[in-house]
Amino acid sequence: MSCCESPSNHEKLNAWVKEIASLTEPDSIYWCDGTKAEYDEMVQSLIDAGLATPLKKRPNSYLFRSDPSDVARVESRTYIASKSKDDAGPTNNWIDPKELKKEMTALYKGCMHGRTMYVIPFSMGPIGSPIAKIGVELTDSPYVVINMHIMARVGVKVLEVLGAKGEFIPCLHSIGKPLLSCQDDNGKWPCAPIDKKYIAHFPEEKTIWSYGSGYGGNALLGKKCLALRIASVAAKSEGWLAEHMLILKITRESDNKVKYIAAAFPSACGKTNLAMLVPTIKGWKVETVGDDIAWMRPGKDGKLYAINPEAGFFGVAPGTSMDSNPNAMHSIEENTIFTNVALTEDGDVWWEQIGYDAPGKLIDWHGKEWVQDKSNKDQAPAAHGNSRFTAPAKQCPVIAPEFEELAGVPIDAILFGGRRPSTIPLVHQAKNWNHGVFMGSIVGSEITAAALDLKVGDVRRDPFAMLPFCGYHMGDYFKHWIEVGKKIPEAGRPKIFFVNWFRKKDGKFAWPGYGENSRVLKWIFEQCDGSGKSVDTPIGLMPDPANFDKPDSVSEDTLKEILSVDVEGWKKEIADIKQNHYPKFGNKLPKELQEELAAIEKRLG
Ligand code: OXD
Ligand code: MN
């Protein structure tokens, strides 16, 4: 084995790297320095191996096609291996840590044969921020290295902050495809079969072991594994919050007043679009601090400070267009990695709902020729539904300068939302913090006809949009939110809102969404500012439709409908929470949430 010398004097780190190398038996070890030269070299090796295609139309950008078995996070193979099953709770796949380690150690034995083991020191959060955390990922995937270069702060500077004794989170990753001598990947995305994939978290040891997948959240271990599952456990014991939330900055230009908003929505509800929103109303500006994850800590001045721990966007491509999200489109003009999108003849990318028809013959995400047939509604898509772009956050035209702020930004409002065609109004505000925690606990999206095995109209709950990402018992997590609220003085406590861009009327969306959501953000801003007007209702505070800044495309009647309390619908909602949702958390459901539920029920009459 050839070995590049460790640049670190951290004994524990060096010992761990050695231990893993003797288990996985790579041909060589390489310590990543995070430089552009390193990135370029790694990309070249991927081009040479037939795994990356340079895109003529986008400078320094590349297309990858994964194996069809390795296209998304695999929740069924994602585990919380806490000592006690009860600590993982009812919403996680629990597995005994000893058993799992035995099984995975056998898989890791010799799994890096014929490959290099890369050591990636990374910081989640601006390097040196008191809210940031350091991780070190060991991986045999150069694709992971280049993605980590974009998604996290990587390299020598991180080792400097780590020093000889600093704390780091060990993240072990292998694609699980050793090479025999003289073999190479032959242009085929390497990974292990689905039943050999494991995305494992050991919360007591704050360690991550991932095996068998090279895709997204399964392999870029700083993102969902560290910044949400492991961080949520650390946050509970250290008194802060690790959340699946975007962070945006909104400015009222008339007096340059600013508010910072964090918002949690289940996956595929438009978080990236909201984070980069272009307001349709004059005099307002939205800038992006983050699009997926927020780490929030009570500050000494009694406010809640948030950072975006990531350095890039790992966004879903289909549906992204100049109409839906022009700022995302500008963010991916160069220096971007595309995975599983389609390739055009002139060397550009294309995906469904990009805003224009496929320009001629394409190569689809399987690597096959594809010609658009608009008469065939069942035509298989050219880009995979979960195809992605990985782009540096600093390329976003509206990235807020505070994105690099070590102390984070003070959060004024927290939003929850989901896809709810009925019942839930366009916006309502919690009466107090615990009512807001109740709102977070009931987040969900209504099941549509697309999911045939589930009952249409039922709500699939995704509390705080953290269902696949909370590293411990969800009942304890609710309690933790209540406790954090107590630590923030009333004056500094963010106000909490529930929004629903997805109300339907006569089968069509009742609210136009996208840039028009700025009208709702304006009302939220004014509520935080003390200048807003609201009506008190049984479910919380709501705008008075008569004073609401309405778009022309929405009639007064429709606005009234989506800004009113559907008493019968809410009674059904309460019954569903009582019968199907809250019982899951057993005696860990905080009494405060039972009280909030009872209070709303009483107010509804
Ligand atoms: C994501 C997700 O990829 O939430 O961000 O699934
Ligand atoms: Mn997400």
XYZ file of C-alpha atoms and ligand atoms in Angstrom:
612
model
C 0.000 0.000 0.000
C 1.317 3.429 -0.853
C 0.454 6.086 1.621
C 0.574 9.820 1.448
C 1.940 11.079 4.745
C -0.656 12.295 7.249
C -0.558 16.094 7.425
C -2.219 15.914 10.849
C -0.696 15.590 14.312
C -4.024 14.384 15.707
C -3.110 10.987 17.170
C -6.655 9.708 17.438
C -7.390 10.636 13.826
C -4.163 9.069 12.544
C -4.814 5.890 14.521
C -8.379 5.632 13.145
C -7.197 6.125 9.545
C -4.615 3.362 10.066
C -7.155 1.036 11.664
C -9.648 1.483 8.805
C -6.920 1.064 6.178
C -5.869 -2.239 7.704
C -9.507 -3.379 7.674
C -10.453 -2.196 4.176
C -7.036 -2.776 2.521
C -6.936 0.046 -0.037
C -4.032 0.225 -2.512
C -3.176 3.689 -1.241
C -4.278 6.436 1.132
C -4.727 10.034 0.034
C -5.317 12.997 2.389
C -7.484 15.601 0.663
C -6.242 19.206 0.798
C -9.416 20.769 -0.630
C -7.626 22.624 -3.456
C -8.910 23.269 -6.960
C -5.917 21.333 -8.349
C -7.002 18.306 -6.331
C -10.597 18.648 -7.586
C -9.434 18.893 -11.198
C -7.142 15.875 -10.872
C -9.900 13.802 -9.375
C -12.345 14.819 -12.109
C -9.767 13.885 -14.747
C -9.400 10.427 -13.206
C -13.197 10.023 -13.353
C -13.268 11.117 -17.009
C -10.458 8.654 -17.776
C -12.434 5.894 -16.058
C -15.455 6.652 -18.272
C -17.592 7.756 -15.312
C -17.735 11.522 -15.950
C -18.721 13.382 -19.132
C -17.527 16.995 -19.455
C -20.340 19.335 -20.530
C -19.332 21.553 -23.460
C -22.024 24.107 -22.637
C -21.177 24.547 -18.961
C -17.615 25.388 -17.948
C -16.010 22.980 -15.480
C -19.213 20.924 -15.232
C -19.669 17.170 -15.526
C -22.390 14.589 -15.924
C -22.444 11.282 -14.042
C -24.839 8.358 -14.485
C -25.331 6.118 -11.493
C -26.318 2.478 -11.372
C -30.140 2.125 -11.585
C -30.075 0.503 -8.127
C -28.338 3.541 -6.623
C -30.436 6.619 -7.321
C -31.737 7.919 -3.985
C -31.518 7.720 -0.226
C -32.547 4.234 0.866
C -34.600 4.647 4.004
C -35.204 0.914 4.338
C -31.411 0.406 4.643
C -30.862 3.401 6.964
C -30.368 2.467 10.619
C -30.098 4.064 14.026
C -27.956 1.651 16.017
C -28.482 2.929 19.557
C -27.905 0.563 22.497
C -31.565 0.643 23.429
C -34.294 0.228 20.814
C -36.426 2.710 22.695
C -33.841 5.455 22.104
C -34.307 5.130 18.325
C -38.073 5.354 18.760
C -40.969 4.302 16.546
C -39.956 6.270 13.442
C -36.471 4.816 12.885
C -35.103 1.434 11.765
C -33.358 0.225 14.876
C -30.635 -2.394 14.876
C -28.414 -3.715 17.643
C -25.054 -1.884 17.326
C -22.971 -4.971 18.183
C -24.708 -7.131 15.591
C -24.522 -4.424 12.969
C -20.832 -3.772 13.571
C -20.137 -7.484 13.192
C -22.031 -7.642 9.934
C -20.578 -4.443 8.512
C -17.016 -5.226 9.618
C -17.230 -8.406 7.555
C -18.365 -6.348 4.553
C -15.643 -3.723 5.067
C -12.913 -6.425 5.211
C -10.821 -5.860 2.067
C -13.594 -3.788 0.448
C -11.181 -1.110 -0.863
C -8.925 -3.514 -2.800
C -7.712 -1.900 -5.994
C -8.853 1.538 -4.831
C -7.540 4.593 -3.012
C -8.876 5.490 0.397
C -9.437 9.248 0.512
C -9.319 11.046 3.858
C -11.626 14.085 3.707
C -11.424 16.461 6.680
C -14.527 18.671 6.493
C -16.295 21.359 8.434
C -20.073 21.567 8.543
C -20.529 25.304 8.963
C -18.050 28.115 8.274
C -14.591 26.984 9.431
C -14.052 28.170 12.987
C -17.718 29.026 13.676
C -18.650 28.130 17.268
C -21.736 26.406 15.840
C -19.750 24.366 13.238
C -18.716 20.705 13.647
C -15.794 18.850 12.116
C -16.097 15.457 10.474
C -13.614 13.251 8.683
C -14.925 11.023 5.914
C -12.920 8.040 4.715
C -14.154 6.950 1.314
C -13.047 4.950 -1.709
C -15.137 7.105 -4.083
C -13.526 10.048 -5.922
C -17.093 11.075 -6.927
C -17.818 11.520 -3.210
C -14.634 13.583 -2.803
C -15.570 16.092 -5.516
C -19.142 16.390 -4.223
C -17.829 16.934 -0.681
C -15.549 19.692 -2.045
C -18.736 21.533 -3.045
C -21.097 20.574 -0.221
C -18.749 21.171 2.740
C -15.615 23.143 3.617
C -12.865 20.610 2.996
C -9.130 20.247 3.501
C -6.033 21.607 5.230
C -7.764 24.532 6.989
C -10.100 22.083 8.696
C -7.128 20.085 10.005
C -5.625 23.308 11.333
C -8.781 24.056 13.344
C -8.919 20.426 14.503
C -5.338 20.660 15.834
C -3.938 17.775 17.849
C -6.833 17.233 20.177
C -10.001 18.650 18.557
C -13.210 16.651 18.328
C -14.252 15.121 15.030
C -17.061 12.843 13.879
C -15.695 9.727 12.153
C -17.586 8.956 8.928
C -16.623 5.735 7.166
C -17.832 5.169 3.630
C -17.215 2.530 1.001
C -19.001 1.903 -2.255
C -18.577 -1.792 -1.498
C -17.046 -2.829 -4.817
C -13.450 -4.037 -4.425
C -11.464 -4.441 -7.632
C -9.455 -7.530 -8.436
C -5.969 -6.918 -9.855
C -6.027 -5.547 -13.427
C -9.765 -4.807 -13.137
C -11.278 -1.330 -13.426
C -14.842 -0.001 -13.248
C -15.145 -0.175 -17.012
C -17.260 2.962 -17.139
C -19.867 1.478 -14.758
C -20.927 3.249 -11.541
C -19.613 1.016 -8.746
C -21.851 0.071 -5.826
C -23.109 -2.965 -3.896
C -26.510 -4.642 -4.326
C -29.412 -3.164 -2.349
C -29.426 -5.861 0.357
C -25.778 -5.130 1.086
C -26.256 -1.381 1.420
C -26.154 0.033 4.950
C -26.413 3.638 6.083
C -25.685 3.223 9.769
C -25.566 5.710 12.622
C -24.150 4.985 16.078
C -25.535 7.908 18.101
C -23.806 7.036 21.384
C -20.404 7.015 19.661
C -21.349 9.800 17.222
C -20.048 7.677 14.368
C -21.348 6.963 10.849
C -20.723 3.821 8.801
C -22.033 3.711 5.247
C -21.546 0.837 2.843
C -22.623 -0.038 -0.661
C -24.062 3.198 -2.083
C -22.285 6.080 -3.818
C -25.344 8.342 -4.132
C -26.244 11.601 -2.383
C -27.295 11.423 1.234
C -26.129 7.799 1.490
C -22.556 8.706 0.630
C -21.974 12.437 1.211
C -21.934 11.785 4.920
C -21.789 15.417 6.037
C -25.350 16.042 4.855
C -28.253 13.944 6.161
C -26.107 11.535 8.260
C -23.973 14.050 10.153
C -25.794 17.380 9.865
C -29.199 15.886 10.738
C -29.182 12.392 12.274
C -26.005 12.586 14.375
C -26.256 16.370 14.904
C -29.836 16.031 16.193
C -28.534 13.720 18.928
C -25.672 16.110 19.775
C -28.100 19.042 19.682
C -30.379 17.378 22.224
C -27.597 16.875 24.742
C -25.994 20.268 24.063
C -29.208 22.358 24.058
C -29.557 23.384 20.398
C -31.513 22.362 17.277
C -30.347 20.532 14.111
C -33.176 20.935 11.612
C -34.269 20.085 8.065
C -34.842 23.764 7.314
C -33.957 26.379 4.741
C -32.858 29.808 5.969
C -33.792 32.972 4.098
C -33.220 36.667 4.623
C -36.023 39.051 3.710
C -35.504 42.801 3.437
C -38.142 45.542 3.324
C -36.354 47.983 1.073
C -38.278 51.081 2.213
C -36.503 51.053 5.591
C -33.902 48.297 4.997
C -35.363 46.268 7.839
C -34.358 42.596 7.732
C -35.902 39.402 9.096
C -34.447 35.911 8.974
C -36.813 33.000 8.429
C -36.155 29.256 8.838
C -38.619 26.847 7.211
C -39.182 23.085 7.364
C -41.065 21.240 4.619
C -40.998 17.541 3.775
C -38.730 16.580 0.845
C -40.108 17.710 -2.562
C -42.259 20.572 -1.221
C -40.159 23.365 -2.759
C -37.639 24.290 -0.044
C -34.965 25.301 -2.562
C -37.540 27.382 -4.489
C -38.623 29.256 -1.358
C -35.021 29.804 -0.242
C -34.238 31.512 -3.586
C -37.614 33.149 -4.183
C -37.924 36.174 -6.458
C -40.648 38.357 -4.883
C -43.484 39.460 -7.145
C -44.239 42.378 -4.827
C -42.230 45.570 -5.203
C -39.932 46.783 -2.453
C -39.051 43.393 -1.019
C -35.879 41.344 -1.440
C -35.202 37.705 -0.560
C -31.684 36.318 -0.172
C -30.586 32.758 0.547
C -28.662 31.620 3.609
C -29.407 27.908 3.161
C -31.773 25.582 1.299
C -31.870 22.341 3.306
C -30.376 22.323 6.812
C -30.232 24.785 9.715
C -28.323 24.502 12.983
C -29.822 26.858 15.555
C -28.481 27.777 18.989
C -29.816 30.138 21.655
C -27.368 33.069 21.786
C -26.223 35.074 24.821
C -28.422 38.002 23.713
C -31.606 35.914 24.013
C -32.076 35.256 20.283
C -31.889 32.008 18.347
C -28.894 31.997 15.952
C -28.779 29.806 12.860
C -26.103 28.695 10.430
C -26.387 26.707 7.235
C -23.850 23.931 7.837
C -23.530 23.237 4.101
C -21.457 25.013 1.445
C -23.414 23.924 -1.612
C -26.768 22.858 -2.990
C -27.607 19.251 -3.773
C -30.817 20.075 -5.585
C -33.395 18.012 -7.431
C -33.114 18.860 -11.157
C -36.572 17.939 -12.605
C -38.965 20.836 -12.168
C -36.169 23.397 -11.844
C -36.605 26.043 -14.551
C -36.246 29.771 -15.208
C -39.904 30.048 -14.160
C -39.828 27.984 -10.982
C -36.378 29.006 -9.745
C -34.234 31.315 -11.906
C -31.680 31.745 -9.122
C -31.088 27.978 -8.973
C -30.728 27.942 -12.778
C -28.065 30.671 -12.565
C -26.328 28.804 -9.717
C -25.688 25.823 -11.999
C -24.270 27.568 -15.067
C -20.718 26.418 -14.266
C -18.641 24.405 -11.765
C -21.540 22.001 -11.281
C -21.812 18.235 -11.016
C -24.960 16.747 -12.577
C -26.049 13.218 -11.754
C -28.650 11.208 -13.697
C -29.939 14.069 -15.862
C -30.157 13.746 -19.663
C -27.417 14.876 -22.067
C -28.094 16.923 -25.200
C -26.256 16.519 -28.500
C -24.452 19.820 -28.056
C -23.130 18.908 -24.605
C -25.702 20.437 -22.274
C -28.089 18.978 -19.714
C -31.869 18.587 -19.913
C -34.601 17.348 -17.608
C -38.370 17.182 -17.389
C -40.003 20.593 -16.683
C -36.809 22.498 -17.427
C -39.025 24.986 -19.243
C -38.441 23.983 -22.881
C -38.766 20.884 -25.050
C -35.885 18.466 -25.456
C -33.591 19.999 -28.090
C -33.306 17.017 -30.428
C -32.018 13.580 -29.604
C -30.870 13.059 -26.019
C -28.941 10.461 -24.071
C -31.128 9.582 -21.089
C -29.969 8.820 -17.546
C -29.513 5.143 -18.483
C -27.051 6.185 -21.216
C -29.512 5.297 -24.008
C -30.768 7.382 -26.931
C -34.023 9.184 -26.108
C -36.314 11.204 -28.345
C -39.151 13.188 -26.787
C -42.607 11.893 -27.732
C -45.183 14.330 -26.421
C -48.035 12.155 -27.678
C -46.933 9.377 -25.309
C -47.971 10.288 -21.769
C -46.304 7.133 -20.454
C -42.909 7.824 -21.981
C -40.165 7.047 -19.456
C -38.468 10.281 -18.377
C -35.081 11.221 -19.820
C -33.800 12.385 -16.436
C -34.339 10.324 -13.294
C -36.983 11.852 -10.983
C -34.325 12.229 -8.285
C -31.562 13.465 -10.606
C -29.471 16.145 -8.976
C -27.157 19.102 -9.368
C -24.330 19.773 -6.930
C -23.375 23.460 -7.056
C -21.411 25.826 -4.819
C -23.764 28.036 -2.750
C -21.623 31.075 -3.510
C -22.684 30.814 -7.175
C -26.268 31.637 -6.234
C -26.960 35.219 -7.419
C -28.925 35.900 -4.216
C -26.671 34.205 -1.691
C -26.734 36.373 1.463
C -23.326 37.573 2.660
C -24.331 36.249 6.114
C -23.980 32.749 4.676
C -20.346 32.924 5.858
C -21.175 34.622 9.178
C -19.481 32.625 11.962
C -22.084 33.589 14.571
C -25.024 32.749 12.279
C -28.162 34.870 11.798
C -30.859 35.651 14.415
C -34.050 33.821 13.443
C -37.271 35.871 13.633
C -39.742 33.315 12.270
C -39.979 29.563 11.849
C -42.290 28.133 9.179
C -43.715 24.652 8.829
C -45.586 23.364 5.811
C -46.533 20.420 3.649
C -48.695 19.534 0.666
C -52.229 19.851 1.981
C -54.914 20.184 -0.736
C -57.583 20.738 1.898
C -58.183 21.938 5.492
C -54.919 23.797 6.229
C -55.153 27.520 5.365
C -52.612 29.483 3.331
C -50.986 30.723 6.535
C -51.662 30.761 10.252
C -49.544 31.725 13.208
C -49.044 29.879 16.467
C -50.354 31.599 19.587
C -47.167 30.733 21.465
C -44.041 28.524 21.291
C -45.710 25.282 22.453
C -48.533 25.788 19.978
C -45.773 26.163 17.356
C -44.187 22.892 18.490
C -47.619 21.303 18.091
C -47.729 22.654 14.509
C -44.294 21.154 13.776
C -45.349 17.826 15.258
C -48.316 17.452 12.856
C -46.533 18.383 9.590
C -47.449 16.079 6.747
C -48.498 15.801 3.158
C -51.741 14.437 1.837
C -51.437 11.214 -0.120
C -52.306 11.625 -3.779
C -53.387 9.087 -6.350
C -49.710 8.533 -7.219
C -49.143 6.281 -4.209
C -51.468 3.395 -4.996
C -50.772 1.354 -1.898
C -51.952 4.165 0.382
C -55.413 5.618 0.941
C -55.939 8.784 -1.086
C -56.727 11.720 1.179
C -54.903 10.308 4.211
C -52.167 12.481 5.614
C -48.706 10.989 5.789
C -47.213 12.741 8.820
C -43.627 13.921 8.678
C -43.134 15.785 11.982
C -40.872 18.829 11.568
C -40.013 17.293 8.129
C -37.567 15.211 10.194
C -39.148 11.763 9.867
C -36.188 10.213 7.991
C -33.615 12.438 9.696
C -34.176 12.497 13.465
C -31.478 10.360 15.112
C -33.474 9.518 18.248
C -36.977 9.020 19.652
C -39.321 11.546 18.056
C -41.250 11.962 21.342
C -38.002 13.062 23.052
C -37.369 15.352 20.097
C -40.727 17.115 20.613
C -39.846 17.524 24.297
C -36.453 18.944 23.349
C -38.137 21.621 21.209
C -40.320 22.587 24.182
C -37.216 22.829 26.414
C -35.277 24.961 23.903
C -38.239 27.373 23.819
C -37.916 27.820 27.584
C -34.264 28.824 27.174
C -35.086 31.714 24.841
C -36.653 34.782 26.498
C -40.091 35.630 25.075
C -38.810 38.761 23.299
C -36.206 36.829 21.319
C -38.248 33.708 20.631
C -38.981 33.249 16.922
C -42.664 33.371 16.009
C -43.932 30.147 14.486
C -46.157 29.844 11.399
C -47.751 27.108 9.292
C -47.984 27.737 5.548
C -49.693 25.764 2.809
C -49.006 26.697 -0.806
C -50.834 23.595 -2.039
C -54.544 24.207 -1.254
C -56.779 23.059 -4.101
C -60.138 24.309 -5.329
C -62.093 22.390 -7.991
C -59.047 20.182 -8.522
C -56.725 23.119 -9.291
C -54.208 24.903 -7.095
C -55.983 27.801 -5.379
C -52.769 29.739 -4.754
C -50.169 30.445 -7.486
C -47.138 29.817 -5.254
C -43.510 30.517 -6.264
C -42.772 34.292 -6.304
C -46.321 35.074 -5.112
C -45.422 33.425 -1.805
C -43.632 36.716 -1.080
C -47.091 38.087 -0.139
C -47.267 35.557 2.681
C -43.664 36.312 3.688
C -44.600 40.008 3.834
C -47.444 39.265 6.286
C -45.072 37.099 8.358
C -42.464 39.889 8.328
C -45.063 42.359 9.573
C -46.260 39.985 12.293
C -42.650 39.755 13.525
C -42.248 43.497 13.231
C -45.318 44.252 15.302
C -46.864 46.192 12.400
C -49.026 43.307 11.103
C -52.796 42.971 11.281
C -54.285 39.626 12.188
C -57.445 37.919 13.353
C -57.476 35.497 16.248
C -59.072 32.158 15.316
C -59.403 28.751 17.019
C -56.345 27.472 15.114
C -54.148 30.564 15.561
C -53.641 34.045 14.146
C -54.514 34.635 10.502
C -54.437 37.530 8.047
C -57.703 39.312 7.464
C -58.434 38.661 3.757
C -59.666 42.252 3.471
C -56.182 43.598 4.330
C -54.134 40.923 2.608
C -51.945 41.897 -0.375
C -53.666 39.639 -2.911
C -52.390 38.721 -6.398
C -54.777 39.498 -9.268
C -54.879 35.838 -10.261
C -56.664 34.893 -7.017
C -60.303 35.927 -6.627
C -61.602 37.470 -3.422
C -63.772 34.410 -2.807
C -60.857 32.033 -3.208
C -58.696 34.136 -0.902
C -61.454 34.119 1.719
C -61.698 30.366 1.400
C -57.976 29.722 1.841
C -57.776 32.219 4.707
C -60.649 30.805 6.735
C -60.919 28.050 9.309
C -62.476 24.889 7.904
C -63.988 23.797 11.222
C -65.216 20.403 9.995
C -61.894 19.687 8.273
C -59.992 20.622 11.431
C -62.181 18.356 13.548
C -61.226 15.483 11.248
C -57.582 16.581 11.459
C -57.709 16.508 15.266
C -59.358 13.066 15.190
C -56.621 11.766 12.865
C -53.875 13.144 15.118
C -55.549 11.575 18.162
C -56.171 8.179 16.605
C -53.341 7.643 14.175
C -50.476 10.004 14.875
C -49.872 10.845 18.529
C -50.398 7.281 19.885
C -47.210 6.243 18.006
C -45.103 8.148 20.514
C -46.561 6.379 23.575
C -45.612 7.817 26.936
C -42.852 9.922 25.339
C -45.423 12.276 23.853
C -44.979 15.476 25.910
C -48.023 16.452 27.941
C -47.655 19.969 26.521
C -48.641 18.631 23.083
C -51.651 16.776 24.488
C -52.646 20.080 26.092
C -52.275 21.984 22.817
C -54.374 19.357 21.033
C -57.093 19.544 23.699
C -57.027 23.355 23.606
C -57.563 23.510 19.828
C -60.301 20.911 20.052
C -62.047 23.017 22.678
C -61.646 26.231 20.683
C -63.132 24.549 17.606
C -66.226 23.849 19.711
C -32.904 15.981 0.272
C -34.080 15.342 0.895
O -32.260 15.361 -0.581
O -34.659 15.971 1.787
O -32.590 17.118 0.638
O -34.453 14.225 0.524
Mn -33.664 17.740 2.366
